[in-house]
Short mmCIF file of C-alpha atoms and ligand atoms in Angstrom, two decimals:
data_model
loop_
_atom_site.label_atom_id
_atom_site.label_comp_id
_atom_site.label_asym_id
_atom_site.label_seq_id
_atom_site.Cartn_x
_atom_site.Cartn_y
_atom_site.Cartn_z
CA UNK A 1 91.29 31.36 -52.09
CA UNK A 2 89.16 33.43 -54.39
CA UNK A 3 90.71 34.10 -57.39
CA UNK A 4 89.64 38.11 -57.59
CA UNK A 5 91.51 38.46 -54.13
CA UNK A 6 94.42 36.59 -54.75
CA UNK A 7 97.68 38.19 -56.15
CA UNK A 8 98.35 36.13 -59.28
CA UNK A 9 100.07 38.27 -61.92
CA UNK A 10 99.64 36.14 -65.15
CA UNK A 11 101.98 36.75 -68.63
CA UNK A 12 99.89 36.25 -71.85
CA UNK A 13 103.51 36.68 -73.26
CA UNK A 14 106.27 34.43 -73.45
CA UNK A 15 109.35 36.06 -71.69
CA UNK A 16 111.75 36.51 -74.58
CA UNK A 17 114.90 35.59 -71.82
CA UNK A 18 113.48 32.48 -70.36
CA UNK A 19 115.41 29.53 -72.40
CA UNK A 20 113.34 27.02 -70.99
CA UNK A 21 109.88 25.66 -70.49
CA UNK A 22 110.29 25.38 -65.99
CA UNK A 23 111.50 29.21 -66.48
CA UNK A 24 109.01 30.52 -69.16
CA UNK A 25 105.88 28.62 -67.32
CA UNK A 26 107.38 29.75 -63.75
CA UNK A 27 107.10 33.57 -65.08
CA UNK A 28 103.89 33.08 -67.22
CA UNK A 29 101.86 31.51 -64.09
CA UNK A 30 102.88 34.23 -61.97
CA UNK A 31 104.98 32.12 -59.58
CA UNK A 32 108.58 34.03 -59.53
CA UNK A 33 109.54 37.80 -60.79
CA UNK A 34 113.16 38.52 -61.29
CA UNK A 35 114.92 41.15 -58.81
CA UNK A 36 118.41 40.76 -60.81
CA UNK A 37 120.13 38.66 -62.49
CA UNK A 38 120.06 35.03 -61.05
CA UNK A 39 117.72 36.63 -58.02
CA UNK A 40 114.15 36.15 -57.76
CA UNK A 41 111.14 37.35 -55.82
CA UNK A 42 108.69 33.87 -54.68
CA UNK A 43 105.07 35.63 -55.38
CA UNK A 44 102.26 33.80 -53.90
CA UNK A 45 101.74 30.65 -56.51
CA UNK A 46 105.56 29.86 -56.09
CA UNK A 47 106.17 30.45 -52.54
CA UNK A 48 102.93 27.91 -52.07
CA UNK A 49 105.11 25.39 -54.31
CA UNK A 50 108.20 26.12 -52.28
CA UNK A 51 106.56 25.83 -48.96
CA UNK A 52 105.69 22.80 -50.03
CA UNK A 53 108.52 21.24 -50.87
CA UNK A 54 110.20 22.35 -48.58
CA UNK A 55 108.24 20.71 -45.93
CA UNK A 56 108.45 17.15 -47.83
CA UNK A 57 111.94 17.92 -47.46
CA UNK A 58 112.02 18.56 -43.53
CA UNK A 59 109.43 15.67 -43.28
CA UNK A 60 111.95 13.42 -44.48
CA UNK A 61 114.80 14.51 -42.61
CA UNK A 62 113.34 14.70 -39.34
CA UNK A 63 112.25 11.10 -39.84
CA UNK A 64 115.98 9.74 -40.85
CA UNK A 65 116.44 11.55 -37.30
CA UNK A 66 118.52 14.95 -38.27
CA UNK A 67 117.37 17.92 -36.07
CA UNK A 68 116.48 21.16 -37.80
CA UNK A 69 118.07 24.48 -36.59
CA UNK A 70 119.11 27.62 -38.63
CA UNK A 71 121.95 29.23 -39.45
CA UNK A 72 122.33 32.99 -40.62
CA UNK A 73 122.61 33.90 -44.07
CA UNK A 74 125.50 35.96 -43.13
CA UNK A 75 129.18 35.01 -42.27
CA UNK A 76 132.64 35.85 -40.31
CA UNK A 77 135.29 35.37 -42.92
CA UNK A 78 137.38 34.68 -39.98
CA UNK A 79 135.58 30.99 -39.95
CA UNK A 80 136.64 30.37 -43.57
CA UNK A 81 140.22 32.12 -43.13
CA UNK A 82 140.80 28.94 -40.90
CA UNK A 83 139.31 26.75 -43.35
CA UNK A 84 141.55 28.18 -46.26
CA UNK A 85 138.42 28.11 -48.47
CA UNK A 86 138.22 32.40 -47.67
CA UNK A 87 140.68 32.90 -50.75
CA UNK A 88 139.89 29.28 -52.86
CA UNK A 89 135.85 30.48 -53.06
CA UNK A 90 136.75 33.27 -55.47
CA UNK A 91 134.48 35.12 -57.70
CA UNK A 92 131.58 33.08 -56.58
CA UNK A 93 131.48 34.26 -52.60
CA UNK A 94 129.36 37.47 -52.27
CA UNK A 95 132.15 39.54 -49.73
CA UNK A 96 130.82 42.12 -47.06
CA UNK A 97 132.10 44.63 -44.72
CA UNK A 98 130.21 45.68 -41.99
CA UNK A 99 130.31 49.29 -40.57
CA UNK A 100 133.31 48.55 -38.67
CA UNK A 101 135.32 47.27 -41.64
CA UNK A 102 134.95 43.08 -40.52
CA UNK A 103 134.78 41.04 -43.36
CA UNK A 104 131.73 39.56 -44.17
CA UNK A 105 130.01 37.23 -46.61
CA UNK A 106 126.64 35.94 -47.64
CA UNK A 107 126.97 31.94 -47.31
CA UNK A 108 127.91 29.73 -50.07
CA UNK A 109 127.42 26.77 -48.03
CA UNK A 110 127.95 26.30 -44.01
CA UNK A 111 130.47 24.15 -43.43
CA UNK A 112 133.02 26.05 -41.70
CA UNK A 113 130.00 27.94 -39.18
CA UNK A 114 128.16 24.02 -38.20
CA UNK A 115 131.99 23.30 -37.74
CA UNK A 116 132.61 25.94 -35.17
CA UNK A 117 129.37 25.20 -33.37
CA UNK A 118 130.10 21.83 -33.00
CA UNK A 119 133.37 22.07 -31.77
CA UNK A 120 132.38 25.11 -29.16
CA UNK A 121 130.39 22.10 -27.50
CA UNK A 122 130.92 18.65 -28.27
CA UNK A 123 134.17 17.28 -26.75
CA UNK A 124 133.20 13.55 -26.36
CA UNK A 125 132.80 10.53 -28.58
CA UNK A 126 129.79 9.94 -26.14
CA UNK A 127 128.17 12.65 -27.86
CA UNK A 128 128.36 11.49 -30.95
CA UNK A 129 126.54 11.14 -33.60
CA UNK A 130 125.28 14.65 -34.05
CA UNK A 131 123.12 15.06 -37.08
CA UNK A 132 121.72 18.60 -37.82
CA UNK A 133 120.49 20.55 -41.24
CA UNK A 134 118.70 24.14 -41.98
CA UNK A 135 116.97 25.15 -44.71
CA UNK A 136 118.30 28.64 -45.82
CA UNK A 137 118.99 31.03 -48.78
CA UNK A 138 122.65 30.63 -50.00
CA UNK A 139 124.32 33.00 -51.74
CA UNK A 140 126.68 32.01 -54.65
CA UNK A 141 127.91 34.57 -57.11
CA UNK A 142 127.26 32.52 -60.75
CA UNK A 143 129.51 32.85 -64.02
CA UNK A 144 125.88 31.97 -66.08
CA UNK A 145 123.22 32.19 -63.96
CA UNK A 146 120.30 31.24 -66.18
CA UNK A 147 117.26 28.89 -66.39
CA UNK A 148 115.35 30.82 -63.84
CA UNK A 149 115.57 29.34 -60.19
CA UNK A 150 117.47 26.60 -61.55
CA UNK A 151 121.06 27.88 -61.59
CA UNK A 152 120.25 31.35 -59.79
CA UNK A 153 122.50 33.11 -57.53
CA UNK A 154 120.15 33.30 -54.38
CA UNK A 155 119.06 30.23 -54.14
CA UNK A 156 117.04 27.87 -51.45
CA UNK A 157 119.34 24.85 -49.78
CA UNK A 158 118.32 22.29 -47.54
CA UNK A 159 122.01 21.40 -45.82
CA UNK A 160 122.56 18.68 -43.61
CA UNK A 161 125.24 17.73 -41.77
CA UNK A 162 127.20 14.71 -39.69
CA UNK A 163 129.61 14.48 -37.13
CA UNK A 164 130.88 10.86 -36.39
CA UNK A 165 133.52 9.53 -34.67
CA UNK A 166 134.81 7.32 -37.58
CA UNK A 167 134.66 5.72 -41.09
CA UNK A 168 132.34 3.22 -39.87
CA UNK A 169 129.84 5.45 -37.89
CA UNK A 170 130.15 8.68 -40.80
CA UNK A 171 129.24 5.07 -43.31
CA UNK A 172 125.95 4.75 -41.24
CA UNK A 173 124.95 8.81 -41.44
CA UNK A 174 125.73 8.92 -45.18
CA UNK A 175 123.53 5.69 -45.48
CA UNK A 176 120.67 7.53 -43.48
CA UNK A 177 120.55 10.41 -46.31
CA UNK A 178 120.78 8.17 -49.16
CA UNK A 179 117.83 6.26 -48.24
CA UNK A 180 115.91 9.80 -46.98
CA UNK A 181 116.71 11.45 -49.94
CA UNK A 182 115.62 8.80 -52.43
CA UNK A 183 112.13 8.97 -50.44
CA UNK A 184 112.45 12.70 -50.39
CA UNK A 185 112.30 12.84 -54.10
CA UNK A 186 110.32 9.75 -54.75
CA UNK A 187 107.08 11.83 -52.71
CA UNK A 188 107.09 14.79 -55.45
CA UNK A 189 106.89 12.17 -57.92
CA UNK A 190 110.45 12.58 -58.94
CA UNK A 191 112.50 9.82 -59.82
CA UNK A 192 115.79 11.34 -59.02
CA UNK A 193 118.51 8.54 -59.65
CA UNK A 194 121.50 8.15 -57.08
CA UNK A 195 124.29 8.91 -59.49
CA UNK A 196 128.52 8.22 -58.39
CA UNK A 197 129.55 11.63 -58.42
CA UNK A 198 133.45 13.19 -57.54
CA UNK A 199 134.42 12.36 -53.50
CA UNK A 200 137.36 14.89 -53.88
CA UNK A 201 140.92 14.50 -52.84
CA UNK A 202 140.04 12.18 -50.01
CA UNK A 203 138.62 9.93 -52.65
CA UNK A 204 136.24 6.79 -51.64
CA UNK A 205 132.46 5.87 -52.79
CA UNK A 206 130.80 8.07 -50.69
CA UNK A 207 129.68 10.55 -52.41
CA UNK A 208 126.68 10.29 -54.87
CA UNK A 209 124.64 13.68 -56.73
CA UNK A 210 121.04 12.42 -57.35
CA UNK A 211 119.80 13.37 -61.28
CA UNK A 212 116.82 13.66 -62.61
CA UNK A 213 116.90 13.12 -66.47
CA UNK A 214 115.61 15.68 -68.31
CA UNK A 215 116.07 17.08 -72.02
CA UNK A 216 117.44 20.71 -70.28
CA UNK A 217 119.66 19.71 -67.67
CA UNK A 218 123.10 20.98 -67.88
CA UNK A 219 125.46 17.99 -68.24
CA UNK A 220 125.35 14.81 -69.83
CA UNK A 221 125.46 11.26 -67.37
CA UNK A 222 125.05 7.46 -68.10
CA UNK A 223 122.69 5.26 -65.91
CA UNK A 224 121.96 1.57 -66.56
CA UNK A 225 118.12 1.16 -67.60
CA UNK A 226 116.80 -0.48 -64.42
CA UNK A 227 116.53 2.68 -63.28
CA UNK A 228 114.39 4.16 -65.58
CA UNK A 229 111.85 1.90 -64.24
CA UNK A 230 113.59 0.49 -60.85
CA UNK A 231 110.53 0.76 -57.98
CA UNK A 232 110.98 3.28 -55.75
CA UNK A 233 111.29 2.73 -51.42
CA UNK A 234 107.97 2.83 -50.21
CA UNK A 235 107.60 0.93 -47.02
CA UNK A 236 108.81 2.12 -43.83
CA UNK A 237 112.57 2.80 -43.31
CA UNK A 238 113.96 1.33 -39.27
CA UNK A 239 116.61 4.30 -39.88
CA UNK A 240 118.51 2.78 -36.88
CA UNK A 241 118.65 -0.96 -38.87
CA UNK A 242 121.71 -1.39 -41.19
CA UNK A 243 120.70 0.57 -44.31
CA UNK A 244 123.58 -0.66 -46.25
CA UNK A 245 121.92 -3.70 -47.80
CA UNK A 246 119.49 -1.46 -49.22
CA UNK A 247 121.82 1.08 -50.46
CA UNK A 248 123.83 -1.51 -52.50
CA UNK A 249 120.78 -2.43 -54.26
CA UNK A 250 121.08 1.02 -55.46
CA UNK A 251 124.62 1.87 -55.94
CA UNK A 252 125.32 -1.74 -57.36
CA UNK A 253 124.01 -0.74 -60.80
CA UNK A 254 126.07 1.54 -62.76
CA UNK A 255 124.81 5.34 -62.69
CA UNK A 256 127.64 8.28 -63.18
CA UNK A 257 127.53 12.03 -63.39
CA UNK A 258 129.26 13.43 -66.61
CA UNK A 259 133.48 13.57 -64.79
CA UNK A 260 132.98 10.11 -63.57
CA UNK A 261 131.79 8.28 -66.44
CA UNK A 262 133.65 5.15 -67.68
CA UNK A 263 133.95 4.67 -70.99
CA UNK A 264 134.82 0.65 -70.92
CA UNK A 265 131.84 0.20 -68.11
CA UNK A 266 128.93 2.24 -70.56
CA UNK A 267 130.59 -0.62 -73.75
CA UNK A 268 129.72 -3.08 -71.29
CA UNK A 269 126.14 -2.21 -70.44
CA UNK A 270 125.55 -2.54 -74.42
CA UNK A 271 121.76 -1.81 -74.84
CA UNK A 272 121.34 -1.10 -71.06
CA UNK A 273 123.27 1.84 -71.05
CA UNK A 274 120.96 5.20 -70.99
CA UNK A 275 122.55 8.44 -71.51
CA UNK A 276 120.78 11.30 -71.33
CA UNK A 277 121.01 14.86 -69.44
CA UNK A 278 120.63 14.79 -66.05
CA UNK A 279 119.26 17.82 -63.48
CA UNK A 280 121.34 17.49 -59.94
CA UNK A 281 118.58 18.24 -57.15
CA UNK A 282 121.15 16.84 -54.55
CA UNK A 283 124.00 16.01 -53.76
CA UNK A 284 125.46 13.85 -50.50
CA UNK A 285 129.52 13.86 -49.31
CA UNK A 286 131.72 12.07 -47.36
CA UNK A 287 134.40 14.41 -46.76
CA UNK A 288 136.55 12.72 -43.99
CA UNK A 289 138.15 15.34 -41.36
CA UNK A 290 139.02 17.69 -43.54
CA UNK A 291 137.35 20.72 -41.93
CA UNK A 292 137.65 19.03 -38.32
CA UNK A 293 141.52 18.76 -38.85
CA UNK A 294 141.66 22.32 -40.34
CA UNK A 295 139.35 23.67 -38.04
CA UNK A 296 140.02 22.04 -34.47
CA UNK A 297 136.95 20.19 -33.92
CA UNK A 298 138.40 17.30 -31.73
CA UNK A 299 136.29 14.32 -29.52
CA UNK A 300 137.59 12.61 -26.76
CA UNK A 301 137.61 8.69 -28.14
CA UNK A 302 137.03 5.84 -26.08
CA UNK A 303 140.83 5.36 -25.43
CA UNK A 304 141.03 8.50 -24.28
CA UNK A 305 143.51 10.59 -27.24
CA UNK A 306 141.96 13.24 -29.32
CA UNK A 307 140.63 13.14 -33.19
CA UNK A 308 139.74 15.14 -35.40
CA UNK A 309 135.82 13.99 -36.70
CA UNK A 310 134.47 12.08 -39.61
CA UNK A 311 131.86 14.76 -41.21
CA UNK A 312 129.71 14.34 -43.97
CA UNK A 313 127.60 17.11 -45.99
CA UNK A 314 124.37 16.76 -47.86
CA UNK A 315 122.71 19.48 -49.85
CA UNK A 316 119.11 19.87 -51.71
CA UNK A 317 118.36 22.29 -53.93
CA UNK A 318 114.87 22.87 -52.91
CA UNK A 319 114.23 26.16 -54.93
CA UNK A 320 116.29 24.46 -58.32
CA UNK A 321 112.98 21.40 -57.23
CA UNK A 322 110.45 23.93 -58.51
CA UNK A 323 112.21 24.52 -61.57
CA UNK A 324 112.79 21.04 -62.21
CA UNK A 325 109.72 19.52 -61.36
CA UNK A 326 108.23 22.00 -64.04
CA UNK A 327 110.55 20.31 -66.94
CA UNK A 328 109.39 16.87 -65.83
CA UNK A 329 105.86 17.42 -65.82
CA UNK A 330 104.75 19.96 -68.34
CA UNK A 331 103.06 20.08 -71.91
CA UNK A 332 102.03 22.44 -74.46
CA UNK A 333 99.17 24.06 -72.23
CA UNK A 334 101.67 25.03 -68.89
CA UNK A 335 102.22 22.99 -65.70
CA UNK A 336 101.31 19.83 -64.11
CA UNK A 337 102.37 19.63 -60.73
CA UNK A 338 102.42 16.63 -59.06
CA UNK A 339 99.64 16.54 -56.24
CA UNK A 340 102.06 16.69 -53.42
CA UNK A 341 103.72 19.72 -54.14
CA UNK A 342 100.79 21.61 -56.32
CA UNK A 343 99.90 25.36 -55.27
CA UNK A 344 96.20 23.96 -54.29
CA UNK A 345 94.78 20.75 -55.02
CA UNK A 346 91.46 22.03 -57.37
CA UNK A 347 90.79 24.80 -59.50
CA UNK A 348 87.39 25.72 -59.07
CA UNK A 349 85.91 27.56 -62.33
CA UNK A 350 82.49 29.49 -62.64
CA UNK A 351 81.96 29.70 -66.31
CA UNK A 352 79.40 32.52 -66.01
CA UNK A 353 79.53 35.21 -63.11
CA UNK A 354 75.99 36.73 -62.56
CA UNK A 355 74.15 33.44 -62.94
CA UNK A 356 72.79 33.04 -59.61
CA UNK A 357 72.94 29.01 -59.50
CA UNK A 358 76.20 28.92 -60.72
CA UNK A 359 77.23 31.36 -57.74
CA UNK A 360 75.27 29.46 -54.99
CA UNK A 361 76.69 25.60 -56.52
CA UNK A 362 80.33 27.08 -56.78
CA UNK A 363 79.74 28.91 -53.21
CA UNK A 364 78.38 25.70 -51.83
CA UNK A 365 81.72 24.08 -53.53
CA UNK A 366 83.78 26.08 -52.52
CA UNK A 367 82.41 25.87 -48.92
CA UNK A 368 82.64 22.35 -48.68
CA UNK A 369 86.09 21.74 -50.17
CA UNK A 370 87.39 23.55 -47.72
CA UNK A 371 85.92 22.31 -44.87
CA UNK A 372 86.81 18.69 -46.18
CA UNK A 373 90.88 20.35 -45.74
CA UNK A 374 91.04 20.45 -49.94
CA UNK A 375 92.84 23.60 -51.16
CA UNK A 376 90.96 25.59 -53.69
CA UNK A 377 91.04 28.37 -55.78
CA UNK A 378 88.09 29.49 -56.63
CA UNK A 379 88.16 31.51 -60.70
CA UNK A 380 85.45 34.08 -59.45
CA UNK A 381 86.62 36.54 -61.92
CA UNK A 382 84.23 37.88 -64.61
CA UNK A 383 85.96 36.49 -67.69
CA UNK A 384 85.50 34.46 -70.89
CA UNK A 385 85.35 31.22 -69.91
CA UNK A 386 88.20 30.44 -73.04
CA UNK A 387 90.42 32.50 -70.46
CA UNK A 388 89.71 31.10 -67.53
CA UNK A 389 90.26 27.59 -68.82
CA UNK A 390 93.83 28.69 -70.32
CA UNK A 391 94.88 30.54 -67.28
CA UNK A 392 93.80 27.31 -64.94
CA UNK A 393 95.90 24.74 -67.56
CA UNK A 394 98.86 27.68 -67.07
CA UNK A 395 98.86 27.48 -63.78
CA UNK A 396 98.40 23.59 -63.53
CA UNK A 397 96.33 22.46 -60.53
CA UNK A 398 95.96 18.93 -60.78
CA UNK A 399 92.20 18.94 -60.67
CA UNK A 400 89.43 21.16 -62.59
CA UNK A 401 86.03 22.16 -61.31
CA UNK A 402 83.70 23.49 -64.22
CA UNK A 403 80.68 25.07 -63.00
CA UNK A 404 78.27 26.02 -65.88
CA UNK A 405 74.64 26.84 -66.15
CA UNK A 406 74.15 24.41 -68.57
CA UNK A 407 74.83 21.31 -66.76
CA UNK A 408 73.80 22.51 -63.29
CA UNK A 409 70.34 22.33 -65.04
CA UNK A 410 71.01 18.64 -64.90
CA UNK A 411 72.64 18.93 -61.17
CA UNK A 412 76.11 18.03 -62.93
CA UNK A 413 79.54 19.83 -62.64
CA UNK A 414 82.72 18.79 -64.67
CA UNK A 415 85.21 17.54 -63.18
CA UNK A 416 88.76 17.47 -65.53
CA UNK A 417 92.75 16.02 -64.61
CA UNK A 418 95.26 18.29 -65.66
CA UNK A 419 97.74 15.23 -66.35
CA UNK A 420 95.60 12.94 -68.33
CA UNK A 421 93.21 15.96 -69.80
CA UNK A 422 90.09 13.35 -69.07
CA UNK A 423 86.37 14.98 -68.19
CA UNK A 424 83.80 13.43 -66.20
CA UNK A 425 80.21 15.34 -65.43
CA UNK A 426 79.32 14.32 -62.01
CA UNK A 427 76.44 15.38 -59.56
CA UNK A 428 78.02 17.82 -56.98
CA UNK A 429 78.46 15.07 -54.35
CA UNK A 430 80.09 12.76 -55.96
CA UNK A 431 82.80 15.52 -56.81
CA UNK A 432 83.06 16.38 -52.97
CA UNK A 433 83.28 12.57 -52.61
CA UNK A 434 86.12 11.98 -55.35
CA UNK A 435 88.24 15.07 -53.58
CA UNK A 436 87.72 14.51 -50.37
CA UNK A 437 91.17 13.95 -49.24
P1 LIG B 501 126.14 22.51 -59.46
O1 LIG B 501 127.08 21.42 -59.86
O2 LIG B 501 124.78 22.41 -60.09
O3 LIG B 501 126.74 23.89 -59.55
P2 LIG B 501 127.00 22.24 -56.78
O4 LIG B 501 127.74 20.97 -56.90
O5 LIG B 501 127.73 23.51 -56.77
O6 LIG B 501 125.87 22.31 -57.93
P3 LIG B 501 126.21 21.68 -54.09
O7 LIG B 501 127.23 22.53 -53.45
O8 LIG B 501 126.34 20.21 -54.02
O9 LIG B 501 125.98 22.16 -55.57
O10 LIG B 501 124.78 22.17 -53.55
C1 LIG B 501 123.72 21.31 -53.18
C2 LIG B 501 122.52 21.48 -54.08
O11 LIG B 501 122.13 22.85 -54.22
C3 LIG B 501 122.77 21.03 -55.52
O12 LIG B 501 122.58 19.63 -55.64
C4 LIG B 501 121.72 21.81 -56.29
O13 LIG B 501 120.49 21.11 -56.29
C5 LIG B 501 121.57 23.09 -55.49
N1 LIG B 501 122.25 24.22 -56.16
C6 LIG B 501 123.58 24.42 -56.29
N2 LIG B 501 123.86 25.54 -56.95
C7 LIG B 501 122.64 26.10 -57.26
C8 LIG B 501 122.25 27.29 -57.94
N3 LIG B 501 123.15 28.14 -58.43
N4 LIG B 501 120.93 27.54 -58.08
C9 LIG B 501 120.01 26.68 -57.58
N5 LIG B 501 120.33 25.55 -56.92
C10 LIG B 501 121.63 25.25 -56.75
MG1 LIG B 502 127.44 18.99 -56.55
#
């Protein structure tokens, strides 16, 4: 993408609202403009990033063997009337009418609507598991929303849920999305830490948010230190082998969001204990048969009698992602992105526009970048070059191209890492060589 074509509206201002550095750099680089409070537009830079997490996210539910679908943004009330969450939702449901005065409302969450389309077609423990999820805008009406996309009101949600026939069998699903979701973060470079988080009235240990710890995040947790440098799962996962050895080795260690903490447990840990502020980015639940009872969604067992199924629901904020992988991996100068999730992988800069060799060696680069699959975009604009380097550490590619007369005398380009700020010259082949992907 050249740079002169592509829609990239830059701030040279700091937004005087924007309280912190993933909402200040999201609105300087051009990547989000606000619609309303809490509501945000995805302009091209963003939506690239979003895109692009979201697809690690799919990637990684596919392969723990969930099927995608979607569900509508909008909702019968009727479903959550039966529920009993129509009146508990309160202030924070967005409530519709339609034309002929139904009641409406932009989902929360979809818990009662996968619950009705389960139970319009499953009627047999032979069916069982099913495992589904959508990625769709939610609607939740916030007291504060602040922080840019990461408490907003419209936000992005991956949701996932499981229908099992019992304890046992809901154990296995909720295992499945621990494991995925560790590897889900793991590939933008996040550590996210599995935390024990509230299970509700129907109590238990299945239900865990996972935290990223970060200066800005909104509540305060306690992890033991392992974690902080615990390796990561990175060989393959047999989704269908028994997970739960592996999850214990994560859930053994103490790790608590800020209502569960224990006081006597954190005296314990001594100098192991780590307490810091934590980001949620997701958040898995064991919730039992609580909207299966409510709700009528009955199997057929083996022996024949009805019951009501074990279902499980796990969310990721994929939009609050952007925001958050911005506060981990920032500095003075703008953004950082991790490679996986970055806008394009190389910035391509032509320090002087009109020079004819610098045109034909960044037209040549450009070229062949492409071709190799690399994402560029290509700073074609007729600027100072002191702007062009500012706007490209803004906007925080993870590599730098710097085409100048000067060293193209000598055949050389720079080539410069946005995370470690280190320059190499290089001949122009050995740059295609180093970025070839
Ligand atoms: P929180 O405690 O942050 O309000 P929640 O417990 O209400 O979140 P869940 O219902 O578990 O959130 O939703 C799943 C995920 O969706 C969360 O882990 C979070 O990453 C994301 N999320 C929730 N609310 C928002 C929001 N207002 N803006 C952006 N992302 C959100
Ligand atoms: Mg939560």
């Amino acid at each position: 993408m050249r740079l002169t074509k592509f829609f990239l509206p830059t701030l040279k201002e700091t937004p005087a609202e924007a309280q912190i550095a993933s909402h200040r750099l999201m609105l300087r680089a051009g990547a989000i403009r606000q619609a309303s409070a809490g509501i945000y537009s995805w302009l091209p830079l963003g939506f690239r990033v979003l895109k692009k997490i979201e697809q690690i996210v799919r990637e990684e539910q596919d392969a723990a063997g969930f099927q995608e679908m979607l569900m509508p943004t909008i909702q019968p009330a009727e479903l959550w009337r039966e529920s009993g969450r129509y009146d508990d939702y309160g202030k924070e449901m967005l409530r519709i009418q339609d034309r002929h005065e139904r009641d409406m409302l932009f989902g929360p969450t979809n818990e009662e609507l996968i619950t009705d389309i389960f139970r319009a077609s499953v009627r047999s423990y032979r069916d069982l598991p099913q495992l589904l999820y959508h990625i769709q805008w939610k609607f939740r009406d916030e007291v504060r929303p602040r922080f840019g996309v990461m408490r907003g009101r419209e936000f992005l949600m991956k949701d996932s849920y499981s229908f099992d026939l019992d304890y046992e069998a809901a154990k296995r699903s909720y295992n499945k999305m621990f494991i995925a979701y560790l590897r889900t973060f793991e590939r933008m470079g996040l550590k996210a830490i599995p935390m024990r988080a509230d299970s509700g009235p129907i109590g238990g240990d299945m239900s865990h948010e996972f935290v990223i710890l970060a200066e800005t995040g909104e509540s305060e947790v306690g992890c033991h230190r392992d974690f902080i440098d615990m390796d990561w799962i990175s060989s393959d996962i047999g989704y269908e082998d028994d997970l739960q050895p592996l999850v214990d080795g994560f859930t053994a260690k103490y790790a608590a969001t800020d209502d569960q903490r224990d006081g006597e447990q954190e005296k314990a840990l001594g100098d192991d204990l780590v307490v810091g502020r934590g980001i949620e980015v997701g958040h898995i639940f064991h919730f039992g048969n609580k909207y299966s009872k409510a709700m009528n969604a009955l199997v057929t067992g083996p022996d024949g009698a009805d019951v009501a199924v074990e279902m499980g629901s796990y969310g990721i904020g994929v939009s609050r992602l952007v925001g958050a992988i911005i506060e981990a991996f920032h500095d003075d100068d703008g953004i950082i992105w991790p490679e996986p999730v970055a806008p394009f992988r190389v910035g391509l800069i032509n320090i002087k526009v009109g020079d004819d060799a610098c045109a034909e060696a960044c037209g040549n680069l450009y070229e062949a970048l492409q071709a190799g699959g690399v994402e560029v975009l290509y700073d074609d604009r007729d600027l100072r070059p002191g702007v062009k380097f500012a706007g490209m550490d803004l906007i925080g590619l993870p590599w730098q191209v710097v085409v100048g007369p000067r060293g193209l005398k000598n055949g050389l380009v720079e080539l410069k890492e946005r995370k470690t700020g280190e320059r190499q010259e290089l001949s122009i082949e050995s740059v295609l060589a180093r970025l070839a992907t």
